[in-house]
Amino acid sequence: MSDLEAFRSETRDWLETNCPPLMRTPSTGEADICWGGKTFVFQSDDQKLWLERMGARGWTVPTWPKEYGGGGLSKEEAKILASEMRRIKARSPLVSFGIWMLGPALLKFGTHEQKLEHLPKIARGEIRWCQGYSEPNAGSDLAALATKAEDKGDHYIINGQKVWTSYADKADWIFCLVRTDFEASKHTGISFILFDMDQKGVTTKPILLISGNSPFCETFFDDAIALKSNLVGEENKGWTIAKYLLTHERTGISDMGLPTPLNALAVDKLGTKNGEIADKMLRHQIAEHEIDAAAFMFTLERAKDEAKAGGDMGAFSSMLKGYGTELNKDRHELILKVNGSDAFEWEGQFSNNGEIARNWLRTKANSIEGGTTEVQLNIIAKRILNLPA
Amino acid sequence: MALILNEEQQLLKESADGFFAEKAPVSQLRTLRDDKVEDCFSRDLWKEMAEMGFAGILVGEDHGGADFGLVGAGLVAEAMGRNLSASPFHASSVMAAALIEAAGNDQQKSSLLPAIAAGELIATLAIDETGTHDPEGSAMKAVASDTGYKLSGMKTFVQEGGAAGHYIVLARTSGERGDRDGLSLFWVDRRAKGLIVDRSVMTDSRNWAKLTFEGVHVDAGALLGDEGKAMDALDPALDKARVVLAAELLGIAQECLDRTVKYLQERKQFGVLIGSFQGLQHRAAQLFSEIEVTRSAILKALQMGDAGGDFRWFASLAKAKACKTAELATNEAIQMHGGIGMTDEFDIGFFIKRARTIQTLYGDYNYHADRFAHCSGY
């Protein structure tokens, strides 16, 4: 038996023994996902147990080094772990911005001490992070940000405001872009810093969205304190880290897992006639969408394989982000069509409090957050196609 | 298998790209058209392609081929798409070779495949009878006699039909129009008595034909595969040909994008380069994205074709997506070139003409979107 086969067999046994029954059923929605953090309320004992067991093994972040709380797995082993988890329909034990965004940036740019301090807590789901990027006057033009950090020796004093901070009201810590030099050109005076949200100088205010939900906040800093030991990379060199992290964010947003094919939903809801979805026009639209979705899925596969072979993703992630989010919006428009008027119940048991409509409205932000589709197209035009400014 | 080219395929790609750019650029197609060359391709080029191993790209080494597989055929087709290189490659080396491989008996394979690989024999499939691709809808009759079969009916949209020496003809030995069963394949010499070949001048300046069979007699040995069971061999062979066509469309789309981007970088209006306009930048970037997504679907389908097994879903996905993207790319190329894109003197028009013609060959977007849905169970 090869090493990888042995790993697969051990992994299968371990998962069979350790994945609690409830964690092998699909989550019932957003509220049922484990985000971790100091104030997180577990929805079940199984959810808590699953996080603890996976976290202890480092398998919440399988490829991170062991000394920083990861599983130390090779890419091949991580692929096997993922496929074995899929096999028993195991839920992801932990979803977080720490895993998805901050972790990769810290692994690349952080000091050994910073990694030791922060990464294990991300891996075990103990600290929940939020991302302090956008500001009222720095959206698509992110580098225009004006939140100010003043040097006070061993710490900075931070003043300013962030907006669209996802789950800031539930986060324990923030990774934040601040301006440390107001004289320099806008890309060169930015620093990347980490600090505790649980302090007097930080307040958050959820923003009510068209979906009726409030996943985003306004975040205010009024003499907030950040220790200098938590400055990642050099002072005024934060833009490089910000861009690196955005690349990860974009790849992540474009790769939000493989949803149930629309045709399965439509067959369920509308039935078939001679083996075809009964509504001919809708069948055509679904086929069109699924062709694009399948081609996009293979593009993600190709991008991963190219990266593995040493290729540079660079601006290609902008393409993935732009295309993936537009596809997801299209998908939700079709989900509405499949469900007809049933899609529009806003409150009540029948619709799980308007889940379809609220999810549909949520997707409208996909092509805005993490850089709008138009910003992605700008990046492709300039960096890949070399079109003039 | 990783969804990228391996080293050997990368080398083949570089060699094909260089070969067609040098030996058969768009200007060659223009000359062939303007000189009204009967074959609509250069026999010298075809000979060189055979020497390079391109004519035998799908043929196994035991039959004198290069055995580069479907991925290899796709790479050659993509390079030909970029240059609009005219040759019987797709008709003979891909479609006919794949079909003989799938349907032929040992004797047929060993007599036909080496000749195809050497470029000495040009064969092509005669399948469509109306303007719409519909293999099962074939009505052409093959009536069995003591000495073989008698073929009567007509075929249209036969690629390289004017230059081919042999046709593989789909005809009905039993059943009704629309039945999957009852269709058979026949190997027919173009000199056969009662066969009328009408060379058709098509939009893409390439060589096509309509065939009329007036009681053409073929002997029993002309039957390719089992009588009445043509579709079992035809389906997978057609799928290989469709994915390679998708690769040619990808080459066309990529070339249109590259030429358009170059134009946007050079053309000035209102005192600035028009490539600085965001309205055009976004359209070019969107086209880039569609091409990259299409490239992935095609590479996946090529690999699945080489892996063996049922790859209908992948083939229809690739052809459908390639049709849509090539349509977008060629339309956008003309629009972004403006007035000059409408002139015959400028090359971009050749790309849209070839693209639409082969988008239609062996099933267009709608045909394959419908088949994709059926393969997905709806």
Coordinates of C-alpha atoms in Angstrom, one line a residue, chain A residues 4-366:
Chain A
L4 CA -1.2 8.0 0.3
E5 CA -3.4 4.9 0.3
A6 CA -2.5 4.2 3.9
F7 CA -3.3 7.8 4.7
R8 CA -6.7 7.5 3.1
S9 CA -7.5 4.4 5.0
E10 CA -6.4 5.9 8.4
T11 CA -8.3 9.1 7.6
R12 CA -11.5 7.1 6.7
D13 CA -11.3 5.2 10.0
W14 CA -10.7 8.3 12.0
L15 CA -13.6 10.2 10.4
E16 CA -15.9 7.2 10.8
T17 CA -15.1 7.1 14.6
N18 CA -14.9 10.8 15.2
C19 CA -17.4 12.7 13.0
P20 CA -20.6 13.0 15.1
P21 CA -23.9 11.9 13.4
L22 CA -25.5 15.4 13.2
M23 CA -22.3 16.7 11.5
R24 CA -23.0 14.2 8.6
T25 CA -26.2 16.0 7.7
P26 CA -26.4 19.2 5.7
S27 CA -26.5 22.4 7.7
T28 CA -29.9 24.0 7.8
G29 CA -28.6 27.5 6.8
E30 CA -26.4 30.4 7.7
A31 CA -27.3 30.2 11.4
D32 CA -26.2 26.6 11.6
I33 CA -22.6 27.2 10.4
C34 CA -19.8 27.1 12.9
W35 CA -17.8 30.3 12.9
G36 CA -16.0 29.9 16.2
G37 CA -14.9 32.8 18.5
K38 CA -15.3 33.8 22.1
T39 CA -19.0 34.5 21.9
F40 CA -20.1 31.9 19.5
V41 CA -23.1 29.8 20.7
F42 CA -22.9 26.2 19.4
Q43 CA -26.1 25.0 17.9
S44 CA -25.6 21.5 19.2
D45 CA -23.2 19.3 21.2
D46 CA -22.2 17.6 18.0
Q47 CA -21.1 20.8 16.5
K48 CA -18.9 21.7 19.4
L49 CA -17.4 18.2 19.6
W50 CA -16.7 18.2 15.9
L51 CA -14.8 21.5 16.1
E52 CA -12.8 20.3 19.1
R53 CA -11.8 17.0 17.5
M54 CA -10.9 18.5 14.2
G55 CA -9.2 21.5 15.8
A56 CA -7.0 19.2 18.0
R57 CA -5.8 17.4 14.9
G58 CA -5.2 20.7 13.0
W59 CA -7.6 19.5 10.3
T60 CA -9.6 22.7 10.4
V61 CA -6.6 24.0 8.5
P62 CA -5.1 20.8 7.1
T63 CA -2.1 22.3 5.2
W64 CA -0.9 24.8 7.8
P65 CA 2.3 23.7 9.6
K66 CA 1.8 21.7 12.8
E67 CA 3.7 24.2 15.0
Y68 CA 1.1 26.8 14.2
G69 CA -1.9 24.6 14.9
G70 CA -2.3 23.1 11.4
G71 CA -2.5 19.5 10.2
G72 CA 0.9 19.6 8.4
L73 CA -0.6 17.7 5.5
S74 CA 0.7 17.8 1.9
K75 CA -1.6 19.1 -0.8
E76 CA -2.3 15.5 -1.9
E77 CA -3.1 14.4 1.7
A78 CA -5.4 17.4 2.1
K79 CA -7.2 16.5 -1.1
I80 CA -7.7 13.0 0.3
L81 CA -9.0 14.4 3.6
A82 CA -11.5 16.6 1.7
S83 CA -12.7 13.7 -0.5
E84 CA -13.1 11.4 2.6
M85 CA -15.1 14.2 4.3
R86 CA -17.3 14.5 1.2
R87 CA -17.7 10.7 1.2
I88 CA -19.5 10.8 4.6
K89 CA -21.1 14.2 3.9
A90 CA -19.2 15.7 6.8
R91 CA -19.8 19.4 7.4
S92 CA -16.9 21.8 7.5
P93 CA -16.0 22.0 11.2
L94 CA -15.2 25.7 11.1
V95 CA -15.6 28.5 8.6
S96 CA -13.8 31.7 9.3
F97 CA -12.1 34.8 7.9
G98 CA -9.1 33.7 10.0
I99 CA -8.8 30.5 8.0
W100 CA -9.7 32.0 4.7
M101 CA -8.0 35.3 4.7
L102 CA -5.8 36.3 7.6
G103 CA -4.1 32.9 8.0
P104 CA -2.6 32.8 4.5
A105 CA -1.4 36.4 4.9
L106 CA 0.2 35.7 8.3
L107 CA 1.9 32.6 7.0
K108 CA 3.5 34.6 4.2
F109 CA 4.2 38.0 5.9
G110 CA 4.0 37.4 9.7
T111 CA 6.9 36.9 12.1
H112 CA 7.4 33.6 13.9
E113 CA 6.0 35.1 17.1
Q114 CA 3.0 36.5 15.3
K115 CA 2.2 33.1 13.8
L116 CA 2.6 31.3 17.1
E117 CA 0.4 33.9 18.8
H118 CA -2.5 34.0 16.3
L119 CA -2.6 30.9 14.0
P120 CA -3.3 28.2 16.6
K121 CA -6.3 30.2 17.9
I122 CA -7.7 30.5 14.4
A123 CA -7.2 26.7 13.9
R124 CA -9.0 25.8 17.0
G125 CA -11.8 28.4 16.4
E126 CA -11.1 30.3 19.6
I127 CA -10.8 33.8 18.0
R128 CA -13.1 35.1 15.4
W129 CA -11.6 37.7 13.0
C130 CA -13.1 40.4 10.9
Q131 CA -11.6 42.4 8.1
G132 CA -11.2 46.2 8.3
Y133 CA -10.8 47.3 4.7
S134 CA -13.5 49.5 3.2
E135 CA -14.3 52.9 4.4
P136 CA -17.1 55.4 3.5
N137 CA -14.8 57.1 1.0
A138 CA -12.7 54.1 0.1
G139 CA -14.7 51.5 -1.6
S140 CA -13.6 50.5 -5.1
D141 CA -10.8 53.0 -4.5
L142 CA -9.6 51.1 -1.5
A143 CA -6.1 52.7 -1.3
A144 CA -7.8 56.1 -0.6
L145 CA -8.5 54.8 3.0
A146 CA -8.0 57.4 5.7
T147 CA -8.3 55.6 9.1
K148 CA -5.3 57.0 11.0
A149 CA -2.7 55.2 13.1
E150 CA -0.5 57.4 15.2
D151 CA 2.9 56.1 16.5
K152 CA 3.0 56.1 20.3
G153 CA 6.2 54.2 20.8
D154 CA 5.2 50.6 21.5
H155 CA 1.7 51.1 20.2
Y156 CA -0.5 53.0 17.8
I157 CA -3.6 55.1 18.5
I158 CA -6.2 54.5 15.9
N159 CA -9.0 56.8 14.8
G160 CA -11.4 56.5 11.9
Q161 CA -14.2 54.5 10.5
K162 CA -14.6 51.3 8.5
V163 CA -17.7 50.1 6.7
W164 CA -19.0 46.8 5.3
T165 CA -17.1 45.1 8.0
S166 CA -18.5 41.5 7.8
Y167 CA -19.7 40.3 11.2
A168 CA -17.7 43.0 13.1
D169 CA -20.3 42.8 15.9
K170 CA -19.4 39.1 16.4
A171 CA -15.7 39.3 15.9
D172 CA -13.0 39.2 18.6
W173 CA -10.1 40.7 16.7
I174 CA -9.7 42.7 13.5
F175 CA -7.1 42.7 10.7
C176 CA -7.1 46.3 9.6
L177 CA -5.7 48.6 7.0
V178 CA -4.7 52.0 8.5
R179 CA -2.8 55.0 7.2
T180 CA 0.5 55.5 8.9
D181 CA 1.9 58.1 6.5
F182 CA -0.4 60.9 5.2
E183 CA 2.4 62.5 3.2
A184 CA 3.3 59.5 1.0
S185 CA 1.4 58.6 -2.1
K186 CA -1.8 56.7 -1.4
H187 CA -0.4 53.2 -1.9
T188 CA 2.7 53.7 0.1
G189 CA 1.4 55.0 3.5
I190 CA -0.7 52.1 4.4
S191 CA 0.0 49.5 7.2
F192 CA -1.6 46.2 8.1
I193 CA -2.3 45.8 11.7
L194 CA -4.1 43.4 14.1
F195 CA -6.0 44.5 17.3
D196 CA -8.5 43.4 19.8
M197 CA -12.1 44.5 19.2
D198 CA -13.0 44.2 22.9
Q199 CA -11.8 47.6 24.0
K200 CA -13.3 51.0 24.8
G201 CA -12.2 52.6 21.6
V202 CA -14.0 50.3 19.2
T203 CA -17.8 50.3 18.5
T204 CA -19.8 48.5 15.9
K205 CA -23.2 49.2 14.4
P206 CA -24.9 46.5 12.2
I207 CA -26.2 47.8 8.9
L208 CA -29.7 46.5 7.9
L209 CA -29.6 45.3 4.3
I210 CA -32.2 44.7 1.7
S211 CA -32.3 41.0 2.7
G212 CA -33.5 42.1 6.1
N213 CA -30.3 40.7 7.6
S214 CA -27.3 42.5 9.0
P215 CA -24.1 40.6 8.1
F216 CA -22.2 43.9 7.7
C217 CA -21.3 46.6 10.2
E218 CA -20.1 50.1 10.5
T219 CA -17.0 50.0 12.7
F220 CA -15.8 53.1 14.6
F221 CA -12.3 53.6 16.1
D222 CA -12.1 56.3 18.7
D223 CA -8.5 56.2 20.2
A224 CA -8.4 52.4 19.8
I225 CA -5.1 50.9 20.7
A226 CA -3.0 48.4 18.7
L227 CA 0.3 47.0 19.9
K228 CA 3.2 47.5 17.6
S229 CA 4.1 43.8 18.0
N230 CA 0.9 43.2 16.0
L231 CA 2.0 45.2 13.0
V232 CA 2.3 42.7 10.1
G233 CA 5.2 43.3 7.7
E234 CA 6.8 46.7 7.7
E235 CA 5.2 50.0 8.5
N236 CA 3.8 51.7 5.3
K237 CA 4.2 48.5 3.3
G238 CA 0.7 47.2 4.1
W239 CA -0.6 47.5 0.6
T240 CA 1.3 44.5 -0.6
I241 CA -0.2 42.4 2.1
A242 CA -3.7 43.9 1.5
K243 CA -3.4 42.9 -2.2
Y244 CA -2.2 39.4 -1.4
L245 CA -5.1 38.9 1.0
L246 CA -7.6 40.2 -1.6
T247 CA -6.3 37.6 -4.0
H248 CA -7.1 34.9 -1.5
E249 CA -10.5 36.5 -0.8
R250 CA -11.3 36.7 -4.5
T251 CA -10.3 33.1 -5.0
G252 CA -12.4 32.2 -2.0
I253 CA -15.5 34.1 -3.1
S254 CA -15.3 32.5 -6.5
D255 CA -15.0 29.1 -5.0
M256 CA -18.0 28.9 -2.6
G257 CA -18.3 25.2 -3.0
L258 CA -20.3 23.4 -5.5
P259 CA -24.0 24.0 -5.1
T260 CA -26.7 21.6 -5.9
P261 CA -27.3 21.7 -9.7
L262 CA -30.3 23.8 -10.6
N263 CA -31.7 21.0 -12.6
A264 CA -32.1 18.9 -9.5
L265 CA -34.1 21.7 -7.8
A266 CA -36.2 22.2 -11.0
V267 CA -37.0 18.5 -11.4
D268 CA -38.1 18.4 -7.8
K269 CA -40.2 21.4 -8.0
L270 CA -41.7 21.3 -11.5
G271 CA -41.5 17.7 -12.4
T272 CA -40.6 16.2 -15.8
K273 CA -42.3 15.4 -19.1
N274 CA -40.6 12.7 -21.2
G275 CA -37.5 13.0 -19.0
E276 CA -37.2 16.8 -19.5
I277 CA -38.0 19.6 -17.1
A278 CA -41.6 20.3 -17.9
D279 CA -41.1 24.1 -18.4
K280 CA -39.3 24.2 -21.7
M281 CA -38.0 27.8 -21.4
L282 CA -36.7 27.3 -17.9
R283 CA -35.0 24.0 -19.0
H284 CA -33.2 26.0 -21.7
Q285 CA -32.1 28.7 -19.2
I286 CA -31.0 26.1 -16.7
A287 CA -28.9 24.3 -19.3
E288 CA -27.3 27.5 -20.3
H289 CA -26.5 28.3 -16.7
E290 CA -25.2 24.8 -15.9
I291 CA -22.9 24.8 -19.0
D292 CA -21.3 28.0 -17.8
A293 CA -21.2 26.7 -14.2
A294 CA -19.5 23.4 -15.3
A295 CA -17.0 25.2 -17.5
F296 CA -16.3 27.5 -14.5
M297 CA -15.9 24.6 -12.2
F298 CA -13.2 23.2 -14.5
T299 CA -11.5 26.6 -14.6
L300 CA -11.2 26.5 -10.8
E301 CA -9.7 23.0 -11.2
R302 CA -7.3 24.2 -13.9
A303 CA -6.2 27.3 -11.9
K304 CA -5.5 25.1 -8.9
D305 CA -3.5 22.6 -11.0
E306 CA -1.6 25.5 -12.6
A307 CA -0.8 27.0 -9.2
K308 CA 0.4 23.6 -8.0
A309 CA 2.7 23.3 -11.1
G310 CA 4.3 26.6 -10.1
G311 CA 2.2 29.0 -12.2
D312 CA 1.4 32.5 -10.8
M313 CA -2.3 33.1 -10.2
G314 CA -1.8 36.9 -10.0
A315 CA -4.6 38.8 -11.8
F316 CA -6.2 35.5 -12.9
S317 CA -7.9 35.5 -9.5
S318 CA -9.8 38.6 -10.6
M319 CA -11.2 36.7 -13.5
L320 CA -12.3 33.9 -11.2
K321 CA -13.9 36.4 -8.7
G322 CA -15.7 38.3 -11.4
Y323 CA -17.0 35.3 -13.3
G324 CA -17.8 33.2 -10.2
T325 CA -19.9 35.9 -8.5
E326 CA -21.8 36.8 -11.6
L327 CA -22.6 33.1 -12.1
N328 CA -23.9 32.9 -8.5
K329 CA -26.2 35.9 -9.0
D330 CA -27.5 34.3 -12.1
R331 CA -28.1 31.0 -10.3
H332 CA -30.2 32.7 -7.6
E333 CA -32.3 34.5 -10.3
L334 CA -33.0 31.0 -11.7
I335 CA -33.8 29.7 -8.2
L336 CA -36.5 32.4 -8.0
K337 CA -37.9 31.3 -11.4
V338 CA -38.0 27.6 -10.4
N339 CA -39.9 28.5 -7.2
G340 CA -42.2 31.0 -8.7
S341 CA -44.4 32.9 -6.2
D342 CA -43.2 30.5 -3.4
A343 CA -39.9 32.2 -3.5
F344 CA -41.3 35.4 -2.2
E345 CA -42.7 34.5 1.2
W346 CA -40.7 36.7 3.5
E347 CA -41.8 35.5 7.0
G348 CA -43.2 32.2 8.1
Q349 CA -42.5 28.5 8.5
F350 CA -43.2 27.5 4.9
S351 CA -40.2 29.4 3.6
N352 CA -38.0 29.1 6.7
N353 CA -38.5 32.9 7.1
G354 CA -38.0 33.8 3.5
E355 CA -34.7 31.9 3.0
I356 CA -34.9 31.8 -0.8
A357 CA -35.6 35.5 -1.2
R358 CA -33.1 36.6 1.5
N359 CA -30.4 34.4 0.0
W360 CA -31.2 35.8 -3.5
L361 CA -30.8 39.3 -2.2
R362 CA -27.6 38.4 -0.4
T363 CA -26.0 37.4 -3.6
K364 CA -26.3 40.9 -5.0
A365 CA -23.4 41.8 -2.8
N366 CA -21.2 39.0 -4.3

